[in-house]
mmCIF file of C-alpha atoms in Angstrom:
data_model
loop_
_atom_site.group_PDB
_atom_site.id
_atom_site.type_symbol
_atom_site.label_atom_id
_atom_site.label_comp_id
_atom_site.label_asym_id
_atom_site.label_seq_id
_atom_site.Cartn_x
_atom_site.Cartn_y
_atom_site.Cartn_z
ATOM 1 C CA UNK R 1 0.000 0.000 0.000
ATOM 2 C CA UNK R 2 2.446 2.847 -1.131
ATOM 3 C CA UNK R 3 4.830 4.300 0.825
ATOM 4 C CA UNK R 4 3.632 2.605 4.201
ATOM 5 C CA UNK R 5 4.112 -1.185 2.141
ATOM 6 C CA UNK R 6 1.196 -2.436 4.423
ATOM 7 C CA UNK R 7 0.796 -5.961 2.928
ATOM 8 C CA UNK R 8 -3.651 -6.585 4.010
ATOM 9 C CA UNK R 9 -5.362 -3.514 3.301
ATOM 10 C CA UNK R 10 -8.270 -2.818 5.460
ATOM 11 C CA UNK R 11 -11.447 -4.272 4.274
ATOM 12 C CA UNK R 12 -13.808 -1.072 3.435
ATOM 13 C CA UNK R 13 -16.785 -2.845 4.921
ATOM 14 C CA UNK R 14 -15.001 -2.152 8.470
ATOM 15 C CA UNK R 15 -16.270 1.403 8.476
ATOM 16 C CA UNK R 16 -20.122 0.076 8.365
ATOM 17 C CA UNK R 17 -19.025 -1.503 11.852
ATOM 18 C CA UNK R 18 -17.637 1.698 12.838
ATOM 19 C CA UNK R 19 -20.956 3.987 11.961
ATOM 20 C CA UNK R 20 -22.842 1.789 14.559
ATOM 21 C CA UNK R 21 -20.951 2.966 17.313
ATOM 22 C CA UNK R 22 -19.451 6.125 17.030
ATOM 23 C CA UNK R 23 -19.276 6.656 20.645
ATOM 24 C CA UNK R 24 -16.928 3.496 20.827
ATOM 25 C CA UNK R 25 -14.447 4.583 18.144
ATOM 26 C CA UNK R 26 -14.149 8.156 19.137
ATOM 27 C CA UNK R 27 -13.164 6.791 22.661
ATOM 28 C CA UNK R 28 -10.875 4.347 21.371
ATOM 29 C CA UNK R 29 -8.908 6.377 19.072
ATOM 30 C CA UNK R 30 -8.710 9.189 21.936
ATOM 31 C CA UNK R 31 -6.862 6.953 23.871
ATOM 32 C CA UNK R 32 -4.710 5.514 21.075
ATOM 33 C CA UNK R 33 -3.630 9.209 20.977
ATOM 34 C CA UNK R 34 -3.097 9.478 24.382
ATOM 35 C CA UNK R 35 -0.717 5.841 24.520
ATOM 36 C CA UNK R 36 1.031 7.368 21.073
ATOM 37 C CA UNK R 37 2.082 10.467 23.296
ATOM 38 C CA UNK R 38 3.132 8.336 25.804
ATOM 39 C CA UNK R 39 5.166 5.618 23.655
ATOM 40 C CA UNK R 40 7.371 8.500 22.202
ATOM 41 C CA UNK R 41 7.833 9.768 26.167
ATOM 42 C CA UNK R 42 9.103 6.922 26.683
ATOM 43 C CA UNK R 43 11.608 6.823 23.605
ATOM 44 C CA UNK R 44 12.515 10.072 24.876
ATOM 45 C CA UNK R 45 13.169 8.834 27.906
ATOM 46 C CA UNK R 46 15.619 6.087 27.223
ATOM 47 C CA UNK R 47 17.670 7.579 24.774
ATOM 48 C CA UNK R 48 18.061 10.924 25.634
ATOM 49 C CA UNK R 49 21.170 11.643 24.408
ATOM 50 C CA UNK R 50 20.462 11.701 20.932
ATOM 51 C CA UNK R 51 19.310 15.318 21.000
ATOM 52 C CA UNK R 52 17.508 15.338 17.303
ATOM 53 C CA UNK R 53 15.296 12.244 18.466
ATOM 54 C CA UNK R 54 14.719 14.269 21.522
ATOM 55 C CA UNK R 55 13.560 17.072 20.034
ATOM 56 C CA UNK R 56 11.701 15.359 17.427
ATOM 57 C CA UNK R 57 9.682 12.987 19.600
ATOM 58 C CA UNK R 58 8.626 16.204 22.199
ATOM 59 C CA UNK R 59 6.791 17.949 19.047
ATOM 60 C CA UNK R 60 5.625 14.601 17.808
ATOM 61 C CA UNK R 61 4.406 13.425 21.420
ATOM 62 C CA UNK R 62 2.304 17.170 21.799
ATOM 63 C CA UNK R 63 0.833 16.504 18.692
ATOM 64 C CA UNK R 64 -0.668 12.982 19.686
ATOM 65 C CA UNK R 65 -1.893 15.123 22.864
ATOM 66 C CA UNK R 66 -3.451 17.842 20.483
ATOM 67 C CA UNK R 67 -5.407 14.873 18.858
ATOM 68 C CA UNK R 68 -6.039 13.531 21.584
ATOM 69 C CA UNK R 69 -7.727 16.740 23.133
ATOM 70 C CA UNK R 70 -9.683 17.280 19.279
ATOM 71 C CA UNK R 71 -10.939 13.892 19.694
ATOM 72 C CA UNK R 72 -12.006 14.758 23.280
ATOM 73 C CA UNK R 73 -13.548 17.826 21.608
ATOM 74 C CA UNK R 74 -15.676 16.180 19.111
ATOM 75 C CA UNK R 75 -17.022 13.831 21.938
ATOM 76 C CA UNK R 76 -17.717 16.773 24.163
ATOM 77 C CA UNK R 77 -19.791 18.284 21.625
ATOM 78 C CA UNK R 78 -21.448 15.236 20.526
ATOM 79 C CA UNK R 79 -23.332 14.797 24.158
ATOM 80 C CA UNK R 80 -21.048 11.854 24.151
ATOM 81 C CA UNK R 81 -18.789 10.514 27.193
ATOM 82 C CA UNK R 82 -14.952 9.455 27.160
ATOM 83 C CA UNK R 83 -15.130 5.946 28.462
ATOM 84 C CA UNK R 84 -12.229 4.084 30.429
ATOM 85 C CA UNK R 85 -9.021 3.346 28.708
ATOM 86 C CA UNK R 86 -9.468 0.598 26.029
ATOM 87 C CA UNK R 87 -7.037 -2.741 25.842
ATOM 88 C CA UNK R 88 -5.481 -2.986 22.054
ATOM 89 C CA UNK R 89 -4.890 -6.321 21.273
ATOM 90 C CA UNK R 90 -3.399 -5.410 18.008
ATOM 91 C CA UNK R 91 -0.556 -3.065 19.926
ATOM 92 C CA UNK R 92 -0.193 -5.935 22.407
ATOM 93 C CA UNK R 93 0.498 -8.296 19.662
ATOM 94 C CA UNK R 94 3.140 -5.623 18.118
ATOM 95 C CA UNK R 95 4.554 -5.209 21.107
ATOM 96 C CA UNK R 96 5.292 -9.138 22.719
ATOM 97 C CA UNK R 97 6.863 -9.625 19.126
ATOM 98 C CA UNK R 98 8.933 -6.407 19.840
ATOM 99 C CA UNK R 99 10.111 -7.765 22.977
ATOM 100 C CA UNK R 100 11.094 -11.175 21.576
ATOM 101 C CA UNK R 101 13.116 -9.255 18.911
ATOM 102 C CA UNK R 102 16.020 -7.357 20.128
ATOM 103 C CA UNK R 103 19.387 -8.527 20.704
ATOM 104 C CA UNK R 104 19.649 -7.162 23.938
ATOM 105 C CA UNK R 105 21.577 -4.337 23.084
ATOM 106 C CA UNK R 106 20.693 -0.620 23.560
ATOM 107 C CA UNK R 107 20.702 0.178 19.756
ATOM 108 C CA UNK R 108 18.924 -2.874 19.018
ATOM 109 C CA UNK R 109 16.257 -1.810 21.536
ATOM 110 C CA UNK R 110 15.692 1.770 20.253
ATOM 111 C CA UNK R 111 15.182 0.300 16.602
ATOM 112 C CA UNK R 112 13.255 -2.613 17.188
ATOM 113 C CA UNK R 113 11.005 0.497 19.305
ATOM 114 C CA UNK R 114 11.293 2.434 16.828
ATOM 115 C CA UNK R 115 9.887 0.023 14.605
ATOM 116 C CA UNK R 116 6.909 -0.737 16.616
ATOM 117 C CA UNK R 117 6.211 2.718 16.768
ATOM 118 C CA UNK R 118 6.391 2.913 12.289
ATOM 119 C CA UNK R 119 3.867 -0.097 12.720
ATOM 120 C CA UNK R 120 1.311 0.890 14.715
ATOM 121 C CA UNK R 121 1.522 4.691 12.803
ATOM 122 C CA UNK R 122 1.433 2.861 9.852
ATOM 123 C CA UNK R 123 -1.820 0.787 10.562
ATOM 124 C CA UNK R 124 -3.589 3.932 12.026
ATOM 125 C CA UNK R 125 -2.961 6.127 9.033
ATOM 126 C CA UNK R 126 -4.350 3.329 6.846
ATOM 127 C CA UNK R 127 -7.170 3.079 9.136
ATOM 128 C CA UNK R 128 -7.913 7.055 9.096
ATOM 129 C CA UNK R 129 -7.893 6.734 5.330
ATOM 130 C CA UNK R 130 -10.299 4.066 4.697
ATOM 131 C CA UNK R 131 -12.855 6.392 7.312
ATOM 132 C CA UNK R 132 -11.856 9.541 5.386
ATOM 133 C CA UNK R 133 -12.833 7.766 2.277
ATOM 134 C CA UNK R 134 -15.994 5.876 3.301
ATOM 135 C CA UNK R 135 -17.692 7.096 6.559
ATOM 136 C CA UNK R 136 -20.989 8.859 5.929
ATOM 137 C CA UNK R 137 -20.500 11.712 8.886
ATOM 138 C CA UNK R 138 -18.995 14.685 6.685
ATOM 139 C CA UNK R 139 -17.060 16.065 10.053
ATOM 140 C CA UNK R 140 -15.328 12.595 10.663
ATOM 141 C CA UNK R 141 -13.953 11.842 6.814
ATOM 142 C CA UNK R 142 -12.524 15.651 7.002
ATOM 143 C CA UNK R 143 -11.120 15.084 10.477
ATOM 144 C CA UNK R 144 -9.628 11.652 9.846
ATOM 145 C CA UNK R 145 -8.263 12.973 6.806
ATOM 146 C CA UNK R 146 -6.561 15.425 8.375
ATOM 147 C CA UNK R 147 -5.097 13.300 11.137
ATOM 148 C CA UNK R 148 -4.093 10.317 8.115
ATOM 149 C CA UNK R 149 -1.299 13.056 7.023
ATOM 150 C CA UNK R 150 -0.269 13.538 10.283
ATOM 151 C CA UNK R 151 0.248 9.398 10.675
ATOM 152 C CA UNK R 152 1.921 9.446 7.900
ATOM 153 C CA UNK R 153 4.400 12.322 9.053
ATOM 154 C CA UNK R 154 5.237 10.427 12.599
ATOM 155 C CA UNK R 155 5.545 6.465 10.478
ATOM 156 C CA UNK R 156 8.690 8.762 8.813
ATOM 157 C CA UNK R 157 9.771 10.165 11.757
ATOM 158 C CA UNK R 158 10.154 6.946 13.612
ATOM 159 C CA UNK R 159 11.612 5.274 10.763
ATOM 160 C CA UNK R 160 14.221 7.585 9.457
ATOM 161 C CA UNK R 161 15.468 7.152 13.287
ATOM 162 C CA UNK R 162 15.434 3.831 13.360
ATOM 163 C CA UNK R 163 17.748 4.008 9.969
ATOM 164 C CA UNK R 164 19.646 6.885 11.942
ATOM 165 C CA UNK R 165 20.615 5.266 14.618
ATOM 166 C CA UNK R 166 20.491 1.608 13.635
ATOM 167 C CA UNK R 167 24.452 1.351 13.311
ATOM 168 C CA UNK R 168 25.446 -2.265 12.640
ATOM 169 C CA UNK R 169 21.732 -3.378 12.390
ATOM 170 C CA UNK R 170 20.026 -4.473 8.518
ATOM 171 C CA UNK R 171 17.367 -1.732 9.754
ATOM 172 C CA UNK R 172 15.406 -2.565 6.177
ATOM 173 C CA UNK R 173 15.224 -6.658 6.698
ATOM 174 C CA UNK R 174 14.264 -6.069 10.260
ATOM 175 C CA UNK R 175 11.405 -3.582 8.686
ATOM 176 C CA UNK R 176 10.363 -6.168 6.164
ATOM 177 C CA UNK R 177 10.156 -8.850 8.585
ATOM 178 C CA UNK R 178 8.352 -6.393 10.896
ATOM 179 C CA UNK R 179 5.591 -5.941 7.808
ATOM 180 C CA UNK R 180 5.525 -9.552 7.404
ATOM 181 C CA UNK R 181 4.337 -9.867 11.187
ATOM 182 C CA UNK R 182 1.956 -7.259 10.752
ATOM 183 C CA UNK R 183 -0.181 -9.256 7.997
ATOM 184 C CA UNK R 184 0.068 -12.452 9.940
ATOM 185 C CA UNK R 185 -1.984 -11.103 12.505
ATOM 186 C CA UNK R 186 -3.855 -8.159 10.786
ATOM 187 C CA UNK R 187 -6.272 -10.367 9.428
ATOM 188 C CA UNK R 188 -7.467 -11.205 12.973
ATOM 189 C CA UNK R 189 -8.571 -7.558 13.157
ATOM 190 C CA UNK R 190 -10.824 -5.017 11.384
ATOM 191 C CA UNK R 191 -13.990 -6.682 13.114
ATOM 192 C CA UNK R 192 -14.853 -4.212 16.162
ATOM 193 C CA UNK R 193 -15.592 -0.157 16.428
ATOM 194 C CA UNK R 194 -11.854 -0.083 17.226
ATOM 195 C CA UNK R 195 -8.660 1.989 15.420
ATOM 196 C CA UNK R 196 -7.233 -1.400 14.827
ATOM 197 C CA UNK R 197 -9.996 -3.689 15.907
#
């Protein structure tokens, strides 16, 4: 699928799930924002001394808290509520495969997160485009487009990093083999009023 070489595209039909349940999705993909923000905290956090990534991840971590605020918006002014924090099975999948990946070392930790992080903004932005391009509520298709171009802007930032600062590591067979494990389990998903469920 273009530049994000997603290997299942999301079945279109996903969105009629979605339209049942708006409530659902809104809250969902409020906290995805939210956990986004707080992944690249975290990157942040354990690599500080790479001052670009630093800086880079601090204006890419307020922006998942701006969306997560306009998503907060939009349920605010819907008469809808913000429900409790929502388990992703998808990102927990991503993520036990991320942990069974690295070598141990520090650089292969920061690109195998790194990677993870390219994933899951990968997945979303394909996600925001198929509701751009099929969802019936004129507000939400303008929205989500909007947002898709800003998933696509943080999938380059994390990995043009991970290519950065992946000295010794074959940063593009680790990304293939990353996209590989994404469609194995993909097709388990794109059944619920979820970003990625």
């Amino acid at each position: 699928m273009g530049v994000l070489r997603l290997q299942l595209p999301t079945d279109p039909r996903w969105v009629n799930i979605v339209e049942k349940n708006i409530e659902e999705i809104l809250t969902d993909h409020a906290w995805c924002e939210q956990k986004a923000a707080t992944n690249a905290i975290t990157i942040i956090t354990n690599n500080s001394e790479h001052q670009d990534l630093v800086k880079d991840l601090l204006a890419l971590a307020k922006e998942e808290i701006d969306h997560f605020e306009q998503v907060h918006n939009i349920i605010i002014k819907r008469g809808l509520k913000l429900g409790r924090e929502r388990k992703d099975d998808y990102v927990n999948e991503l993520y036990l495969y991320m942990k069974k990946s690295g070598d141990g070392s520090r650089v292969s930790g920061l690109v195998e997160r790194l990677l993870f992080s390219a994933m899951i903004e990968a997945r979303s932005c394909e996600r925001f485009k198929v509701l751009s391009e099929n969802i019936q509520d004129e507000e939400l298709a303008v929205f989500y487009r909007e947002l898709m171009e800003s998933e696509a802007g943080h999938y380059v930032t994390f990995i043009t990093y991970a290519r950065k600062y992946g000295v010794g590591i074959d940063v593009e067979k680790r990304w293939r083999e990353w996209l590989a494990y994404e469609e194995s389990i993909i097709s388990n998903y794109g059944k619920g009023e979820t970003i990625h469920g």
